[in-house]
Short mmCIF file of C-alpha atoms in Angstrom, two decimals:
data_model
loop_
_atom_site.label_atom_id
_atom_site.label_comp_id
_atom_site.label_asym_id
_atom_site.label_seq_id
_atom_site.Cartn_x
_atom_site.Cartn_y
_atom_site.Cartn_z
CA MET A 1406 -41.35 -54.18 -47.64
CA PRO A 1407 -39.47 -51.55 -45.62
CA HIS A 1408 -35.95 -52.63 -44.75
CA SER A 1409 -36.08 -51.57 -41.14
CA PRO A 1410 -39.58 -51.43 -39.62
CA ARG A 1411 -40.08 -49.37 -36.50
CA LEU A 1412 -40.39 -51.94 -33.77
CA SER A 1413 -42.23 -51.16 -30.57
CA THR A 1414 -43.19 -52.98 -27.40
CA GLU A 1415 -45.92 -50.53 -26.38
CA PHE A 1416 -49.04 -52.63 -25.84
CA SER A 1417 -52.47 -51.82 -24.57
CA PRO A 1418 -53.33 -52.78 -20.99
CA ALA A 1419 -55.70 -55.46 -22.30
CA ASP A 1420 -52.99 -57.00 -24.47
CA MET A 1421 -50.45 -57.13 -21.69
CA ALA A 1422 -52.91 -58.41 -19.10
CA ARG A 1423 -53.92 -61.18 -21.49
CA ALA A 1424 -50.24 -61.95 -22.15
CA LEU A 1425 -49.63 -62.37 -18.44
CA GLN A 1426 -52.70 -64.47 -17.84
CA GLU A 1427 -52.27 -66.79 -20.80
CA ALA A 1428 -48.49 -67.05 -21.13
CA MET A 1429 -47.27 -66.69 -17.57
CA GLU A 1430 -50.13 -68.20 -15.52
CA THR A 1431 -51.06 -65.18 -13.44
CA PRO A 1432 -51.95 -65.98 -9.83
CA THR A 1433 -55.46 -64.94 -8.87
CA THR A 1434 -54.25 -62.70 -6.05
CA THR A 1435 -52.14 -59.64 -6.72
CA GLN A 1436 -49.87 -58.72 -3.83
CA ILE A 1437 -47.94 -55.48 -3.70
CA ASP A 1438 -45.96 -55.43 -0.48
CA LYS A 1439 -43.29 -53.05 0.67
CA GLN A 1440 -39.84 -53.97 1.92
CA THR A 1441 -36.72 -52.32 3.24
CA PRO A 1442 -34.57 -51.79 0.15
CA PRO A 1443 -31.00 -53.14 0.24
CA VAL A 1444 -29.74 -49.63 -0.56
CA HIS A 1445 -31.59 -46.31 -0.35
CA TRP A 1446 -32.26 -46.23 -4.11
CA GLY A 1447 -33.30 -49.89 -4.29
CA PRO A 1448 -36.84 -51.18 -4.85
CA THR A 1449 -39.28 -50.66 -1.98
CA LEU A 1450 -41.91 -52.84 -3.67
CA GLN A 1451 -41.73 -56.63 -3.59
CA LEU A 1452 -42.36 -57.51 -7.22
CA ALA A 1453 -41.33 -60.60 -9.18
CA THR A 1454 -41.21 -61.81 -12.78
CA ARG A 1455 -44.94 -62.57 -12.85
CA HIS A 1456 -45.58 -58.83 -12.37
CA VAL A 1457 -43.74 -57.76 -15.55
CA TYR A 1458 -46.74 -57.66 -17.86
CA PRO A 1459 -49.20 -55.95 -15.48
CA ALA A 1460 -46.52 -53.38 -14.67
CA LEU A 1461 -46.08 -52.64 -18.36
CA SER A 1462 -49.84 -52.33 -18.80
CA ARG A 1463 -50.15 -50.20 -15.62
CA SER A 1464 -52.75 -52.59 -14.23
CA LEU A 1465 -50.67 -53.06 -11.07
CA GLU A 1466 -50.75 -49.32 -10.53
CA LYS A 1467 -54.54 -49.28 -10.90
CA ILE A 1468 -55.03 -52.19 -8.52
CA ALA A 1469 -52.64 -50.84 -5.91
CA ALA A 1470 -54.14 -47.35 -5.95
CA LEU A 1471 -57.29 -48.63 -4.18
CA GLY A 1472 -59.10 -45.63 -5.60
CA SER A 1473 -62.26 -44.93 -7.55
CA SER A 1474 -60.82 -46.51 -10.71
CA VAL A 1475 -60.54 -49.89 -8.98
CA THR A 1476 -63.43 -52.32 -8.79
CA ALA A 1477 -64.50 -53.57 -5.40
CA ASP A 1478 -63.30 -57.04 -6.32
CA GLY A 1479 -59.90 -55.72 -7.37
CA ALA A 1480 -59.57 -53.68 -4.18
CA SER A 1481 -60.41 -56.65 -1.99
CA ARG A 1482 -57.71 -58.76 -3.67
CA ALA A 1483 -54.94 -56.16 -3.42
CA ARG A 1484 -52.76 -55.98 -0.34
CA VAL A 1485 -50.47 -53.04 0.38
CA THR A 1486 -48.29 -52.71 3.46
CA THR A 1487 -46.19 -49.73 4.47
CA THR A 1488 -43.90 -51.11 7.15
CA GLY A 1489 -40.14 -51.34 7.12
CA ILE A 1490 -39.35 -48.30 4.97
CA ALA A 1491 -36.05 -46.74 5.98
CA ASP A 1492 -36.06 -43.11 7.18
CA HIS A 1493 -33.25 -40.85 6.02
CA GLU A 1494 -31.96 -37.81 7.82
CA VAL A 1495 -31.26 -36.20 4.45
CA PRO A 1496 -33.94 -37.20 1.93
CA LEU A 1497 -32.49 -38.60 -1.27
CA PRO A 1498 -33.74 -37.42 -4.67
CA PRO A 1499 -36.88 -39.34 -5.69
CA LEU A 1500 -37.07 -41.40 -8.85
CA ARG A 1501 -37.98 -39.26 -11.84
CA TYR A 1502 -38.90 -41.20 -14.94
CA PHE A 1503 -37.05 -44.47 -14.48
CA ALA A 1504 -36.29 -47.14 -11.88
CA PRO A 1505 -32.70 -48.46 -12.00
CA ALA A 1506 -32.21 -51.46 -14.29
CA GLY A 1507 -29.82 -54.34 -13.67
CA VAL A 1508 -27.73 -56.06 -16.36
CA ALA A 1509 -26.25 -59.47 -15.53
CA GLY A 1510 -23.41 -59.08 -18.01
CA GLY A 1511 -20.28 -60.84 -19.11
CA MET A 1512 -22.27 -63.09 -21.47
CA GLY A 1513 -20.35 -61.86 -23.46
CA PRO A 1514 -18.47 -58.71 -22.49
CA LEU A 1515 -19.02 -56.89 -25.81
CA ALA A 1516 -22.72 -57.84 -25.85
CA THR A 1517 -23.04 -56.29 -22.38
CA VAL A 1518 -21.57 -52.99 -23.55
CA ASP A 1519 -23.77 -53.14 -26.66
CA LEU A 1520 -26.90 -53.62 -24.55
CA GLN A 1521 -25.95 -50.70 -22.29
CA LYS A 1522 -25.62 -48.48 -25.37
CA LYS A 1523 -29.03 -49.59 -26.62
CA LEU A 1524 -30.59 -49.01 -23.20
CA PHE A 1525 -29.26 -45.45 -23.24
CA GLU A 1526 -30.50 -44.84 -26.79
CA ALA A 1527 -33.98 -46.25 -26.10
CA GLY A 1528 -34.27 -44.23 -22.89
CA GLU A 1529 -33.04 -41.08 -24.58
CA ARG A 1530 -35.66 -41.42 -27.33
CA LYS A 1531 -38.36 -41.62 -24.66
CA LEU A 1532 -36.93 -38.67 -22.73
CA ASN A 1533 -36.68 -36.49 -25.84
CA ALA A 1534 -40.32 -37.19 -26.63
CA LEU A 1535 -41.35 -36.30 -23.07
CA ALA A 1536 -39.20 -33.15 -23.12
CA LYS A 1537 -40.86 -32.03 -26.33
CA GLU A 1538 -44.32 -32.60 -24.84
CA ASN A 1539 -43.43 -30.67 -21.67
CA ASN A 1540 -41.30 -27.99 -23.35
CA ARG A 1541 -38.25 -28.68 -21.19
CA GLN A 1542 -34.67 -29.84 -21.58
CA VAL A 1543 -33.41 -33.30 -20.68
CA THR A 1544 -30.97 -33.37 -17.75
CA ASP A 1545 -28.49 -35.96 -16.45
CA GLN A 1546 -30.86 -36.79 -13.61
CA ASP A 1547 -33.68 -37.74 -16.01
CA HIS A 1548 -31.91 -40.73 -17.57
CA MET A 1549 -32.45 -44.37 -16.66
CA GLY A 1550 -29.94 -45.70 -14.15
CA VAL A 1551 -28.24 -48.92 -15.21
CA ILE A 1552 -26.33 -51.14 -12.77
CA SER A 1553 -24.22 -53.45 -14.93
CA PHE A 1554 -21.84 -56.17 -13.79
CA ASN A 1555 -19.70 -57.23 -16.75
CA LEU A 1556 -18.24 -60.25 -14.95
CA GLY A 1557 -17.44 -62.81 -17.62
CA HIS A 1558 -15.27 -64.88 -15.26
CA MET A 1559 -18.28 -65.52 -13.01
CA ILE A 1560 -20.53 -67.19 -15.59
CA GLN A 1561 -19.33 -70.27 -17.47
CA ASP A 1562 -20.04 -70.93 -21.15
CA ARG A 1563 -23.74 -71.59 -21.64
CA THR A 1564 -23.66 -73.59 -24.87
CA ALA A 1565 -20.78 -75.80 -23.68
CA TYR A 1566 -22.68 -76.76 -20.52
CA LEU A 1567 -25.98 -77.39 -22.31
CA LYS A 1568 -24.18 -79.76 -24.70
CA THR A 1569 -23.14 -81.95 -21.74
CA PHE A 1570 -26.78 -82.97 -21.15
CA THR A 1571 -27.18 -86.66 -22.00
CA GLY A 1572 -30.73 -87.20 -20.76
CA ASP A 1573 -34.09 -87.06 -22.50
CA PRO A 1574 -34.77 -83.45 -23.60
CA SER A 1575 -38.52 -84.14 -23.42
CA ASP A 1576 -38.24 -85.00 -19.70
CA PRO A 1577 -38.67 -81.67 -17.84
CA GLN A 1578 -37.42 -83.11 -14.54
CA ALA A 1579 -34.20 -84.38 -16.13
CA VAL A 1580 -33.66 -81.02 -17.82
CA ARG A 1581 -34.31 -79.19 -14.56
CA GLU A 1582 -31.86 -81.35 -12.64
CA HIS A 1583 -29.19 -80.63 -15.24
CA LEU A 1584 -29.84 -76.87 -15.12
CA LEU A 1585 -29.47 -76.92 -11.32
CA LYS A 1586 -26.60 -79.39 -11.10
CA ARG A 1587 -24.03 -78.24 -8.54
CA VAL A 1588 -20.90 -78.39 -10.67
CA PRO A 1589 -18.41 -75.60 -11.46
CA GLU A 1590 -19.16 -75.85 -15.18
CA ASN A 1591 -22.82 -74.88 -14.66
CA PRO A 1592 -23.24 -71.13 -15.39
CA PHE A 1593 -26.36 -70.99 -13.20
CA TRP A 1594 -24.49 -70.57 -9.92
CA GLY A 1595 -22.30 -67.71 -11.04
CA ALA A 1596 -25.28 -65.99 -12.65
CA LEU A 1597 -27.25 -66.36 -9.42
CA GLU A 1598 -24.44 -64.65 -7.49
CA VAL A 1599 -24.37 -61.81 -10.03
CA CYS A 1600 -28.15 -61.37 -9.82
CA GLU A 1601 -28.04 -61.27 -6.03
CA ALA A 1602 -25.29 -58.65 -6.24
CA LEU A 1603 -27.39 -56.59 -8.67
CA LYS A 1604 -30.30 -56.78 -6.26
CA ALA A 1605 -28.08 -55.72 -3.37
CA ALA A 1606 -26.78 -52.83 -5.48
CA GLY A 1607 -30.30 -51.47 -5.97
CA ALA A 1608 -31.51 -52.87 -9.30
CA HIS A 1609 -35.31 -52.92 -9.63
CA PHE A 1610 -35.32 -55.57 -12.39
CA ILE A 1611 -32.77 -57.68 -14.26
CA MET A 1612 -32.02 -58.59 -17.86
CA PHE A 1613 -29.45 -60.82 -19.53
CA PRO A 1614 -27.47 -59.93 -22.68
CA CYS A 1615 -27.28 -63.60 -23.69
CA ASN A 1616 -29.97 -65.55 -25.50
CA THR A 1617 -28.58 -68.99 -24.63
CA PHE A 1618 -28.62 -68.23 -20.91
CA HIS A 1619 -32.42 -67.97 -21.02
CA ALA A 1620 -32.53 -71.76 -20.84
CA TRP A 1621 -32.06 -71.07 -17.10
CA PHE A 1622 -34.63 -68.24 -16.98
CA ASP A 1623 -37.44 -70.09 -15.17
CA VAL A 1624 -35.26 -71.79 -12.56
CA LEU A 1625 -33.42 -68.52 -11.90
CA ALA A 1626 -36.71 -66.67 -11.46
CA GLU A 1627 -37.51 -69.03 -8.58
CA HIS A 1628 -34.42 -67.79 -6.73
CA VAL A 1629 -34.21 -64.10 -7.68
CA LYS A 1630 -37.08 -62.15 -6.20
CA LEU A 1631 -37.00 -59.35 -8.75
CA PRO A 1632 -38.75 -58.93 -12.11
CA MET A 1633 -36.69 -60.36 -14.98
CA LEU A 1634 -37.13 -59.58 -18.67
CA HIS A 1635 -37.08 -62.45 -21.19
CA ILE A 1636 -35.17 -61.61 -24.38
CA ALA A 1637 -37.03 -64.02 -26.67
CA GLU A 1638 -40.44 -62.82 -25.50
CA THR A 1639 -39.53 -59.18 -26.08
CA THR A 1640 -38.22 -60.09 -29.55
CA VAL A 1641 -41.38 -61.96 -30.52
CA LEU A 1642 -43.44 -59.06 -29.17
CA SER A 1643 -41.48 -56.80 -31.51
CA LEU A 1644 -42.25 -59.13 -34.41
CA GLN A 1645 -45.91 -58.92 -33.41
CA GLN A 1646 -45.77 -55.15 -33.74
CA ALA A 1647 -44.01 -55.46 -37.09
CA LYS A 1648 -46.36 -58.07 -38.56
CA SER A 1649 -47.98 -55.52 -40.86
CA ASP A 1650 -44.65 -55.52 -42.71
CA LEU A 1651 -44.57 -59.31 -42.88
CA PRO A 1652 -46.69 -62.02 -44.56
CA GLU A 1653 -49.55 -63.49 -42.53
CA ASN A 1654 -47.50 -66.57 -41.59
CA PRO A 1655 -43.93 -65.33 -41.82
CA LYS A 1656 -40.80 -67.40 -42.14
CA ILE A 1657 -38.25 -65.98 -39.71
CA GLY A 1658 -34.58 -66.84 -40.02
CA LEU A 1659 -32.86 -67.27 -36.64
CA ILE A 1660 -29.13 -66.60 -36.26
CA ALA A 1661 -28.17 -67.92 -32.83
CA THR A 1662 -25.90 -70.29 -30.96
CA THR A 1663 -26.52 -74.01 -31.24
CA GLY A 1664 -27.52 -73.97 -27.56
CA THR A 1665 -30.24 -71.40 -28.24
CA VAL A 1666 -31.54 -73.31 -31.27
CA ASP A 1667 -31.53 -76.68 -29.50
CA SER A 1668 -33.22 -75.28 -26.38
CA GLU A 1669 -36.12 -74.07 -28.61
CA LEU A 1670 -36.07 -70.72 -26.83
CA TYR A 1671 -37.55 -68.75 -29.72
CA GLN A 1672 -39.80 -71.54 -30.94
CA ALA A 1673 -41.46 -71.73 -27.50
CA ALA A 1674 -41.75 -67.94 -27.19
CA GLY A 1675 -43.35 -67.75 -30.64
CA LYS A 1676 -45.91 -70.40 -29.72
CA ARG A 1677 -46.82 -68.60 -26.49
CA MET A 1678 -47.42 -65.36 -28.37
CA GLU A 1679 -49.77 -66.92 -30.95
CA GLN A 1680 -52.60 -67.12 -28.43
CA PHE A 1681 -52.85 -63.34 -28.17
CA ASP A 1682 -52.52 -62.23 -31.78
CA GLY A 1683 -48.83 -62.89 -32.30
CA PRO A 1684 -47.82 -63.96 -35.82
CA SER A 1685 -47.79 -67.67 -36.59
CA ILE A 1686 -44.06 -68.02 -37.17
CA THR A 1687 -42.26 -70.70 -39.13
CA TRP A 1688 -38.68 -70.59 -37.92
CA ILE A 1689 -35.91 -71.20 -40.43
CA PHE A 1690 -32.56 -72.34 -39.11
CA PRO A 1691 -29.17 -72.42 -40.81
CA ARG A 1692 -28.22 -75.73 -42.35
CA PRO A 1693 -25.59 -77.70 -40.40
CA ASP A 1694 -22.60 -76.24 -42.25
CA ALA A 1695 -24.00 -72.73 -41.90
CA GLN A 1696 -24.77 -73.29 -38.19
CA ASN A 1697 -21.14 -74.25 -37.67
CA LYS A 1698 -20.22 -71.06 -39.51
CA ALA A 1699 -22.50 -69.08 -37.18
CA MET A 1700 -20.79 -70.58 -34.15
CA ARG A 1701 -17.37 -69.69 -35.59
CA GLY A 1702 -18.57 -66.15 -36.29
CA ILE A 1703 -19.82 -65.79 -32.71
CA TYR A 1704 -16.93 -67.48 -30.87
CA ASP A 1705 -13.87 -67.22 -33.14
CA GLY A 1706 -15.03 -63.84 -34.41
CA VAL A 1707 -16.95 -61.52 -32.07
CA LYS A 1708 -16.14 -63.12 -28.71
CA ALA A 1709 -12.47 -63.31 -29.70
CA GLY A 1710 -12.42 -59.62 -30.60
CA LYS A 1711 -12.25 -60.24 -34.38
CA LEU A 1712 -15.31 -58.33 -35.58
CA ASP A 1713 -14.29 -58.45 -39.24
CA LEU A 1714 -14.10 -62.25 -39.20
CA GLY A 1715 -17.36 -62.47 -37.27
CA GLY A 1716 -19.08 -60.12 -39.71
CA THR A 1717 -17.90 -62.08 -42.75
CA LEU A 1718 -19.07 -65.44 -41.40
CA LEU A 1719 -22.39 -64.23 -39.96
CA ASN A 1720 -23.20 -62.30 -43.13
CA GLU A 1721 -22.84 -65.52 -45.12
CA VAL A 1722 -25.28 -67.21 -42.72
CA ALA A 1723 -27.77 -64.35 -43.09
CA LEU A 1724 -27.62 -64.48 -46.89
CA GLU A 1725 -28.22 -68.24 -46.87
CA LEU A 1726 -31.30 -67.84 -44.65
CA ILE A 1727 -32.69 -65.19 -47.01
CA LYS A 1728 -32.01 -67.51 -49.95
CA ASP A 1729 -33.93 -70.24 -48.10
CA GLY A 1730 -37.00 -67.99 -47.94
CA ALA A 1731 -36.73 -66.00 -44.67
CA HIS A 1732 -39.05 -62.96 -44.65
CA ALA A 1733 -37.08 -61.45 -41.75
CA LEU A 1734 -33.94 -62.18 -39.74
CA VAL A 1735 -33.69 -62.35 -35.97
CA ASP A 1736 -30.27 -61.66 -34.51
CA GLY A 1737 -30.87 -64.19 -31.74
CA CYS A 1738 -27.44 -63.95 -30.18
CA THR A 1739 -26.23 -60.70 -28.68
CA GLU A 1740 -22.89 -61.11 -30.52
CA VAL A 1741 -24.60 -61.14 -33.93
CA HIS A 1742 -25.87 -57.58 -34.27
CA PRO A 1743 -22.56 -55.86 -33.45
CA ALA A 1744 -21.07 -57.83 -36.37
CA ILE A 1745 -23.76 -57.47 -39.07
CA GLY A 1746 -26.16 -54.81 -37.78
CA HIS A 1747 -24.67 -52.26 -40.19
CA ILE A 1748 -25.41 -54.40 -43.27
CA THR A 1749 -28.48 -53.65 -45.39
CA TYR A 1750 -30.49 -56.75 -46.26
CA PRO A 1751 -33.58 -57.05 -48.52
CA VAL A 1752 -35.62 -58.19 -45.47
CA PRO A 1753 -36.08 -56.67 -41.98
CA GLN A 1754 -33.40 -57.49 -39.43
CA VAL A 1755 -34.66 -57.67 -35.84
CA ASP A 1756 -32.09 -57.33 -33.08
CA ALA A 1757 -32.97 -59.17 -29.87
CA ALA A 1758 -30.92 -56.76 -27.73
CA THR A 1759 -32.75 -53.73 -29.17
CA ALA A 1760 -36.13 -55.33 -28.47
CA LEU A 1761 -34.97 -56.11 -24.93
CA ALA A 1762 -33.80 -52.52 -24.42
CA GLU A 1763 -37.12 -51.07 -25.58
CA SER A 1764 -39.07 -53.30 -23.22
CA ALA A 1765 -36.64 -52.46 -20.41
CA VAL A 1766 -37.32 -48.74 -20.82
CA SER A 1767 -41.08 -49.30 -20.64
CA LEU A 1768 -40.78 -51.55 -17.58
CA SER A 1769 -38.39 -49.12 -15.87
CA MET A 1770 -40.88 -46.28 -16.31
CA ALA A 1771 -43.77 -48.41 -15.04
CA LEU A 1772 -41.83 -49.46 -11.93
CA ALA A 1773 -40.83 -45.86 -11.26
CA ARG A 1774 -44.52 -44.84 -11.34
CA LEU A 1775 -45.32 -47.56 -8.81
CA GLU A 1776 -42.41 -46.62 -6.56
CA ARG A 1777 -43.39 -42.93 -6.59
CA LYS A 1778 -46.94 -43.85 -5.70
CA PHE A 1779 -45.84 -45.61 -2.49
CA SER A 1780 -42.83 -43.50 -1.52
#
């Protein structure tokens, strides 16, 4: 088995449309409305999280074009308005390849910087391929814009707050009330402020360099009217692309915070992906002593600025998961890969932040195509 399979989130339009319909409950009517952007380079299209998959598959572009490639039924369901677009005395440069991405950072600070690096690298790979096809050089203006707020003081500890829940975890209403509880310890409210600031700064979509925070993903999507990328879904999609390098029903070792494990973030994402050809994953988790070691590696190591300590502890966790039969490892906390990403293991190591960055580049390019179409 190759140590490091080439992971990709490039899916066919049919795959992505099916993903949206089955996993995200696509509404029957597709609306693509225009709006006055908060800043001149902000999004002029009113898109939300439910539009992520059709944007990646380009089906939104086909529907909105209202041209010969669109069926009569599709054309009748699409709605495009052109009011409220600001006029500029001096026209600003149009989007080239990418629409600006937003990173709600500070969860943690190093993970935010790590994600920005991976976003640049993933975008640069795409640009170099395009430059080679078109026989031209890459310029500064070609790169994907990233608006990143690394505001750790704004967003409280995710795992600590999730551990304060004393209700029934199988009661969705009780869980929802806890996630939306108006207390200073709840990281939701600070994250909401950061997301609104990203939107006001011109971000066209938002991502979060923290796996545990995705426990709030659905309730946050109700408040933030921008597309948001889900880190566990992009990671499982990467595993789907890599399944030729894995057994038919792989055992995947998850290195993550206790909050991520207990919230079943990856377990749920894996189940959703099974219905459109995703691998049937058996998740392997560290034993209790090793999970405590993982938390020490994340908090006492990486978050505390002690990468060597973090690397030592997290490496021991990884080796135990491999010993327990893991066919691949998922670095399911954005602090994990900076600590052990340089280590060679006998099984593939999948980094959630890298998978997120690759999907972000694809989504950014798709949104830029849509924006150019209606500009």
